[in-house]
XYZ file of C-alpha atoms in Angstrom:
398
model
C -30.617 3.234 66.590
C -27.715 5.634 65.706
C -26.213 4.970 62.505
C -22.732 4.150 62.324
C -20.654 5.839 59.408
C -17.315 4.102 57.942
C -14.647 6.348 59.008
C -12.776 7.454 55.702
C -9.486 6.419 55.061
C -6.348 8.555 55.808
C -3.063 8.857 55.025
C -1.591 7.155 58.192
C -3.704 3.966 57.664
C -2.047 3.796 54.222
C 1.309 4.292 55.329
C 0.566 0.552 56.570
C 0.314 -0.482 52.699
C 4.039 0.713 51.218
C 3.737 -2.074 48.590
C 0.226 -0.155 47.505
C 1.812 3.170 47.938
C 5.141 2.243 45.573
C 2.336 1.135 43.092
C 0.198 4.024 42.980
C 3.244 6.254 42.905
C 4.784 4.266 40.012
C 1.827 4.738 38.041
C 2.053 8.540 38.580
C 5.481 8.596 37.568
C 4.690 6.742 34.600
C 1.586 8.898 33.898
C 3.846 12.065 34.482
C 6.556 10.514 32.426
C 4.224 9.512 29.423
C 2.874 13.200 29.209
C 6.572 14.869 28.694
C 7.791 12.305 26.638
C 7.795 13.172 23.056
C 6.187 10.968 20.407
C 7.488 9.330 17.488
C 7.101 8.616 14.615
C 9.194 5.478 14.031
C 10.948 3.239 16.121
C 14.897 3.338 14.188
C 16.016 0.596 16.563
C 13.310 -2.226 15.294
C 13.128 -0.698 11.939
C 9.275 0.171 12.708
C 7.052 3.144 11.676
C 4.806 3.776 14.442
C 0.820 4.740 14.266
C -0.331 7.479 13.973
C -2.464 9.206 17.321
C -5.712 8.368 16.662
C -8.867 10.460 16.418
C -12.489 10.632 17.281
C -14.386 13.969 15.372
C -17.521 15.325 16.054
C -19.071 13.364 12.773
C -17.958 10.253 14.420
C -20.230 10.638 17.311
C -22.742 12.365 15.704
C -22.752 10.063 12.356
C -23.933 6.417 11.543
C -22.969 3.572 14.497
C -20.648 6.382 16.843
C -20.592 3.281 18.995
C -18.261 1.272 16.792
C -16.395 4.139 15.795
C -15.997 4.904 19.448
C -15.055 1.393 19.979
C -12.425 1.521 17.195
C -11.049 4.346 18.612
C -9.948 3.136 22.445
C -8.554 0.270 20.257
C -6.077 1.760 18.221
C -5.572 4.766 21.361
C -4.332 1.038 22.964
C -2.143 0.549 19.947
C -0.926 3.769 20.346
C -0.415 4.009 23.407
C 1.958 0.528 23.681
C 4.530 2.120 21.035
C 4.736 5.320 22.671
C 5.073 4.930 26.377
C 7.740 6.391 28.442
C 11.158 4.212 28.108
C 9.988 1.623 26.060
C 13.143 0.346 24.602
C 14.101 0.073 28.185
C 11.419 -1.634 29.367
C 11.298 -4.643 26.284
C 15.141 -5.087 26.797
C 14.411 -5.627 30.585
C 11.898 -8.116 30.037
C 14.250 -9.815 26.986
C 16.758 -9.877 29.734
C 14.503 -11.510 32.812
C 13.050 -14.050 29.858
C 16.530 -15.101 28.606
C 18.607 -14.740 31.859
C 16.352 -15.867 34.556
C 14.648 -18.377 32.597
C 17.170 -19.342 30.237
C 14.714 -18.996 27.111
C 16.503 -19.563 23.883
C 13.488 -18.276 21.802
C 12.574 -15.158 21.922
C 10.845 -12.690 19.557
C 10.576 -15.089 17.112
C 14.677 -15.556 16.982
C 16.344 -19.202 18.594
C 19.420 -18.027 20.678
C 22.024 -20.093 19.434
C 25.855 -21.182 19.893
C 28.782 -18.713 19.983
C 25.931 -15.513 19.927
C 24.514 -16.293 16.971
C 20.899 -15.897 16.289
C 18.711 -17.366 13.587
C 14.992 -16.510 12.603
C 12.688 -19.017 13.638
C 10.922 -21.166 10.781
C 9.099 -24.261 11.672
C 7.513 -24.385 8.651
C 5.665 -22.227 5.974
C 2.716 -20.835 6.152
C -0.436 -21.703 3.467
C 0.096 -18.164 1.946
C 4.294 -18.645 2.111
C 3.205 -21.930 0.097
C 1.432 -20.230 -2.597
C 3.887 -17.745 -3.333
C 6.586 -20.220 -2.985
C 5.020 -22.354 -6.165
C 4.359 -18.566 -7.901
C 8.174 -17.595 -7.772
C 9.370 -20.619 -8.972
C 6.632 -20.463 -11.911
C 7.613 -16.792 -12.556
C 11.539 -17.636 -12.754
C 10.847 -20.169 -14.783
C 8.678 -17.923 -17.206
C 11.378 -15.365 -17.539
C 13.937 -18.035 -17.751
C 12.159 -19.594 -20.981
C 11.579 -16.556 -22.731
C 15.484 -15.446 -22.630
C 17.147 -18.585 -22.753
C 20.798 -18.680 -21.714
C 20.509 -15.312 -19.920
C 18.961 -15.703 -16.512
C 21.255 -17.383 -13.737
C 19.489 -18.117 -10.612
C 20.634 -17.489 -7.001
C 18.716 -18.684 -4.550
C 20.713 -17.986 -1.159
C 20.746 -20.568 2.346
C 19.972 -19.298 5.579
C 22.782 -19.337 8.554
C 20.728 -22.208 10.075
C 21.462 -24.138 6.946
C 25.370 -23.416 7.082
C 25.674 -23.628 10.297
C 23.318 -26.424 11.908
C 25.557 -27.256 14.679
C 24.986 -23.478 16.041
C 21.191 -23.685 16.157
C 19.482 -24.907 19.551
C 19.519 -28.744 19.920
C 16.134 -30.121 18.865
C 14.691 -27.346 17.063
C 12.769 -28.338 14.479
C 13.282 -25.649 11.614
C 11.927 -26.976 8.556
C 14.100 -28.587 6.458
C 15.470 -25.871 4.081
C 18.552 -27.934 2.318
C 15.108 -30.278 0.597
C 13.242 -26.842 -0.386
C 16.316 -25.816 -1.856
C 17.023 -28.824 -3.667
C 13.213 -28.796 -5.107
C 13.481 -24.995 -6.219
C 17.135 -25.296 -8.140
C 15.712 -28.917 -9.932
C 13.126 -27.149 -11.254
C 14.459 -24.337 -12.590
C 17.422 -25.936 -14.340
C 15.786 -26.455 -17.457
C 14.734 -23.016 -18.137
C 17.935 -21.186 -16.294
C 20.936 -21.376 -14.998
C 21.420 -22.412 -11.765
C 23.962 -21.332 -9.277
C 23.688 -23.090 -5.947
C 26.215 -21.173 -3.605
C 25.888 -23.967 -0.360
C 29.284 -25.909 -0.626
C 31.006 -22.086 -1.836
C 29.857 -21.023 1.706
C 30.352 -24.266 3.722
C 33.060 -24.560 2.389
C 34.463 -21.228 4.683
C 32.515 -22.351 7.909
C 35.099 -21.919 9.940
C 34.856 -17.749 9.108
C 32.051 -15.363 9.596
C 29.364 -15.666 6.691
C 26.890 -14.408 8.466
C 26.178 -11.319 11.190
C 25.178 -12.776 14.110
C 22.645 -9.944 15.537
C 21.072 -9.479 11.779
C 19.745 -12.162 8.772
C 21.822 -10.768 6.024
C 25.077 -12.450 5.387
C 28.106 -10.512 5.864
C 30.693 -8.842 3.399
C 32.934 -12.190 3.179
C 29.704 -14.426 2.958
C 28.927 -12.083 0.057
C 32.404 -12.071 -1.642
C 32.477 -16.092 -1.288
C 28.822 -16.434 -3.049
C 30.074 -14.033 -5.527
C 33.415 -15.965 -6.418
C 31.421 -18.819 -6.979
C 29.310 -16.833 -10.133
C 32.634 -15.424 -11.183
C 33.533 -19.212 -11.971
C 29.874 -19.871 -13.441
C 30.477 -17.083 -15.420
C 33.858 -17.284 -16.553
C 35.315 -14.426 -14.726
C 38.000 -13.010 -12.854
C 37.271 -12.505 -9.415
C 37.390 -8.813 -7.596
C 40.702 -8.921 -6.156
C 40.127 -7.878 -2.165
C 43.898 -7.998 -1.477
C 44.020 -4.955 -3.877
C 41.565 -2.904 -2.200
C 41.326 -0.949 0.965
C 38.737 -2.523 3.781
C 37.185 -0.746 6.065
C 35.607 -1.984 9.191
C 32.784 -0.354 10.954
C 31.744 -1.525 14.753
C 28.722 -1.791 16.762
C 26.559 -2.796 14.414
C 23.115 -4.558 16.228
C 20.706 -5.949 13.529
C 17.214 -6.875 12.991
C 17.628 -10.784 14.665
C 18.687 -8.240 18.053
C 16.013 -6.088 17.752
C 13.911 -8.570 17.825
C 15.632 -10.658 20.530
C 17.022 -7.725 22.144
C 19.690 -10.941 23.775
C 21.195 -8.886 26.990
C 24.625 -10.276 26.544
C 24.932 -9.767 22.311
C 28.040 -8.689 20.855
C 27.942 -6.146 18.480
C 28.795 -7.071 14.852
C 31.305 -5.394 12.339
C 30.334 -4.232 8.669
C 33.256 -4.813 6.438
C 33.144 -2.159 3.043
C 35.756 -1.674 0.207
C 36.654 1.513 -0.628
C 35.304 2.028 -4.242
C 34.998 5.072 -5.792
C 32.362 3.726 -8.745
C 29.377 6.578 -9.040
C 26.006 5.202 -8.056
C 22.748 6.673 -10.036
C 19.232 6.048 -7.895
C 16.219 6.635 -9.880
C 12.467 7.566 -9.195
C 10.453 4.694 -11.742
C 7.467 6.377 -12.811
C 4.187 5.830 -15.157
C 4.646 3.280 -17.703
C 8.434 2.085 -16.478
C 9.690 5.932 -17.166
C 12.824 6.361 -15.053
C 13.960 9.729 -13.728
C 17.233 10.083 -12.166
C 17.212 11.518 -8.594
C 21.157 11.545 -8.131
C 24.571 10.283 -9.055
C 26.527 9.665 -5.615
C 29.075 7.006 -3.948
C 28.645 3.219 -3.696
C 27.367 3.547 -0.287
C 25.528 5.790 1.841
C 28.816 6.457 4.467
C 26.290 8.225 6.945
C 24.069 5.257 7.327
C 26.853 4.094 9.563
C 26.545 6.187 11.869
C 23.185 5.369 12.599
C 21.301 1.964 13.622
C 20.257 0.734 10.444
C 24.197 0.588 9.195
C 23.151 -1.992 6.311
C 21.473 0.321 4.266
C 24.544 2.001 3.891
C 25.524 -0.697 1.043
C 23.918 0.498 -2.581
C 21.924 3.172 -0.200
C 19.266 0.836 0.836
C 16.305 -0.988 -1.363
C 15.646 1.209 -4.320
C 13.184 0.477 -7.323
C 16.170 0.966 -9.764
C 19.866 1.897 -9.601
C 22.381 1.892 -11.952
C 26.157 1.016 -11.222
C 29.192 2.071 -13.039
C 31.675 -0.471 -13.149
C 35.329 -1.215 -14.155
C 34.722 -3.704 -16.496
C 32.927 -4.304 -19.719
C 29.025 -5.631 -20.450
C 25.966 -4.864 -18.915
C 24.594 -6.971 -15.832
C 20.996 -6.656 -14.473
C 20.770 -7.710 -10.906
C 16.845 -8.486 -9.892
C 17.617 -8.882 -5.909
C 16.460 -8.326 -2.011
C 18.866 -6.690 0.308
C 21.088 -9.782 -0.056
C 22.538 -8.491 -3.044
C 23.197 -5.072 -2.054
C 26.539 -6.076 0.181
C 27.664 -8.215 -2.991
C 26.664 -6.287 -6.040
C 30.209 -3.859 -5.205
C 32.169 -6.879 -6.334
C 30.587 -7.258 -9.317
C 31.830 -3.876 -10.439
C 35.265 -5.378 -11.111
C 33.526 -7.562 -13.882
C 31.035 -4.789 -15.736
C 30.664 -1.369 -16.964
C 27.443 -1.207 -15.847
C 25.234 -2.937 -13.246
C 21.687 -2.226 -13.215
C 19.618 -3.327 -9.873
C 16.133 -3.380 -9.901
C 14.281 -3.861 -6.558
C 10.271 -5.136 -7.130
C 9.538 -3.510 -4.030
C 9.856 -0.097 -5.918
C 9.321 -1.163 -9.399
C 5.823 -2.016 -10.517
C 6.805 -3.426 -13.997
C 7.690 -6.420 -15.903
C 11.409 -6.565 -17.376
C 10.877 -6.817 -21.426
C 11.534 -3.245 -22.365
C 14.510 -3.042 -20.103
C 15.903 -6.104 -21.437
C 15.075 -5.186 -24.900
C 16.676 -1.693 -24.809
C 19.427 -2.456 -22.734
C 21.203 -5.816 -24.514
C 22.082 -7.456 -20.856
C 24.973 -10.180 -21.316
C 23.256 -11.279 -17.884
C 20.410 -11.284 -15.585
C 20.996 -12.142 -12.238
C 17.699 -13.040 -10.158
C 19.042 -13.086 -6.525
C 17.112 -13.417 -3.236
C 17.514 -15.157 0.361
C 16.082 -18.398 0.793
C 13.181 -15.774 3.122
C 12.654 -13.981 0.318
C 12.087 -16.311 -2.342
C 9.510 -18.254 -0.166
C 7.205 -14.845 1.175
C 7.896 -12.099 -1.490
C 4.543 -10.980 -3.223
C 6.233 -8.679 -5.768
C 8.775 -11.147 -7.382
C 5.310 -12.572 -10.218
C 6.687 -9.455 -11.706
C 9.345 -11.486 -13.401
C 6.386 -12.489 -15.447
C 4.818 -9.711 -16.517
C 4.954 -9.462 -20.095
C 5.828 -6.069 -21.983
């Protein structure tokens, strides 16, 4: 019997699959388009620094277990490979857009989509590691607190979902922030002071305390919070009515690049045109500080770019000194919260000093001790306080 062979497919039988033929060719445009397009390192518009390219050596394959090293590499290729494909801004903001258009999802990336375009981070409750370092800030406020009574005030500052409830999504269940709050100032009133800024800033609902597109409060949400420790404090208030403003547009932050919500409106940074010199310092061995350079209040280029909040106090740095317009000496222990409000204060002291734990690896005794501070401000967002593993550093001794 004559055997029958399977006649090979050709072109003209899979002219009679277009669907498979827009595939295939998609996937060679995409293949094409991933070879050409350059890689990067970062990604400036979710504030991301990308991997690496892997690599697999001859000593991989030729050393001890080259299968798990082989394995280890296609894995993190696959990471690789998802932050550096062709267009891939485009193609997350297209599926944001299907997800929150066509579906009408008001929780995406991790941010709810709520009322009038505002966007707040998603918190249903804290984690068992945001617990423990929850009860170790408190304890390590309350250590520095006791050993320089009278000098420590305490900020601890609300989320937008807390000032503005009636803007988050109905029926989602955020954790209850105002009784965290609460728990946090009672305890720390007997070994600081205490400056709880909620009715200052509910007080001024009906303006724009926070950015919409980004978690930091704005300028004004800022200026109100900092009015309110001008009257803890006994002083007079930076007078904005005497001072130039200066608006900058199109500013999307880190809730949108998360969210990436098709229909956002951009947000405006408000500034004041100060002219107070700015020192940033490198901290070295042993709490050694060595000044890098003396320049303006705020990093005016940083607007031009995505990331237009570092422009204020030229991002997080492990110490910075401020010269001010007024008399004393204020230390400012903060997250990025402060650095939009610490301008103000330089209408109340001739020098500010900031320090940032993310970039200092020291306790605060000698600084203190050679420096005579008629404050210390300990500052931080309500995220912050509840997840930051540097702030114990308030306790180290020495």
């Amino acid at each position: 019997m004559a055997k029958h062979s399977k006649p090979k497919p050709s072109f003209s039988q899979l002219k009679q699959y277009p669907v498979l033929l827009l595939f295939f060719g998609f996937l060679l445009l995409m293949f094409i388009a991933d070879c050409i397009t350059p890689f990067r390192d970062h990604s400036e518009l979710e504030n991301t620094k990308f991997k690496p390219r892997p690599t697999l050596t001859v000593q991989d394959l030729t050393g001890r277990d080259p299968i798990k090293k082989i394995n280890a590499f296609f894995n993190n290729y696959s990471d690789f490979f998802k932050q550096q494909f062709a267009g891939r801004d485009s193609w997350i903001n297209l599926h944001a857009a299907c997800e929150q258009v066509v579906f009408q999802k008001k929780d995406y990336g991790n941010i709810l989509l709520g009322q009038d375009g505002m966007e707040f981070a998603r918190t249903y409750g804290l984690t068992a590691e945001e617990i423990t370092l929850l009860e170790k800030n408190v304890s390590s406020v309350e250590n520095i607190g006791k050993r320089y009574p009278g000098l420590v005030t305490t900020m601890v500052v609300p989320s937008a979902a807390t000032i503005y409830p009636d803007k988050v999504p109905a029926g989602a269940p955020l954790i209850d922030e105002n009784a965290y709050l609460d728990n946090i100032f009672e305890r720390l009133r007997s070994s600081s002071n205490v400056l709880d800024v909620r009715d200052a800033l509910r007080a001024h609902t009906d303006e724009q305390l926070f950015f919409h597109t980004d978690h930091h409060w704005t300028t004004n949400g800022a200026y109100y919070a900092y009015e309110a420790l001008c009257k803890q404090l006994g002083l007079t208030p930076f007078n904005r009515d005497a001072h130039t403003s200066v608006m900058v547009d199109g500013f999307y932050g880190t809730s949108w690049a998360k969210s990436r919500q098709p229909n956002a409106a951009a947000d405006t940074i408000t500034y004041y045109k100060l002219d107070n010199p700015v020192t940033l310092y490198k901290v070295t061995g042993n709490a050694q500080f060595e000044p890098l350079e003396t320049t303006g209040l705020y990093d005016l280029d940083k607007f031009e770019t995505y990331d237009k909040y570092s422009a204020f106090l030229h991002g997080n740095n492990g110490f910075t000194r401020v010269q001010g317009n007024g008399k004393g000496r204020i230390l400012v222990v903060k997250d990025s919260y402060a650095n939009c409000f610490i301008p103000f204060l330089t209408e109340n002291y001739e020098t500010i000093d900031v320090v940032d734990f993310r970039g200092y690896n020291f306790g605060l005794d000698a600084l203190i001790a050679e420096n005579q501070y008629d404050n210390v401000l300990v500052m931080y967002s309500f995220a912050s306080f509840k997840s930051d593993p540097f702030l114990n550093r308030l306790s180290f001794v020495g």
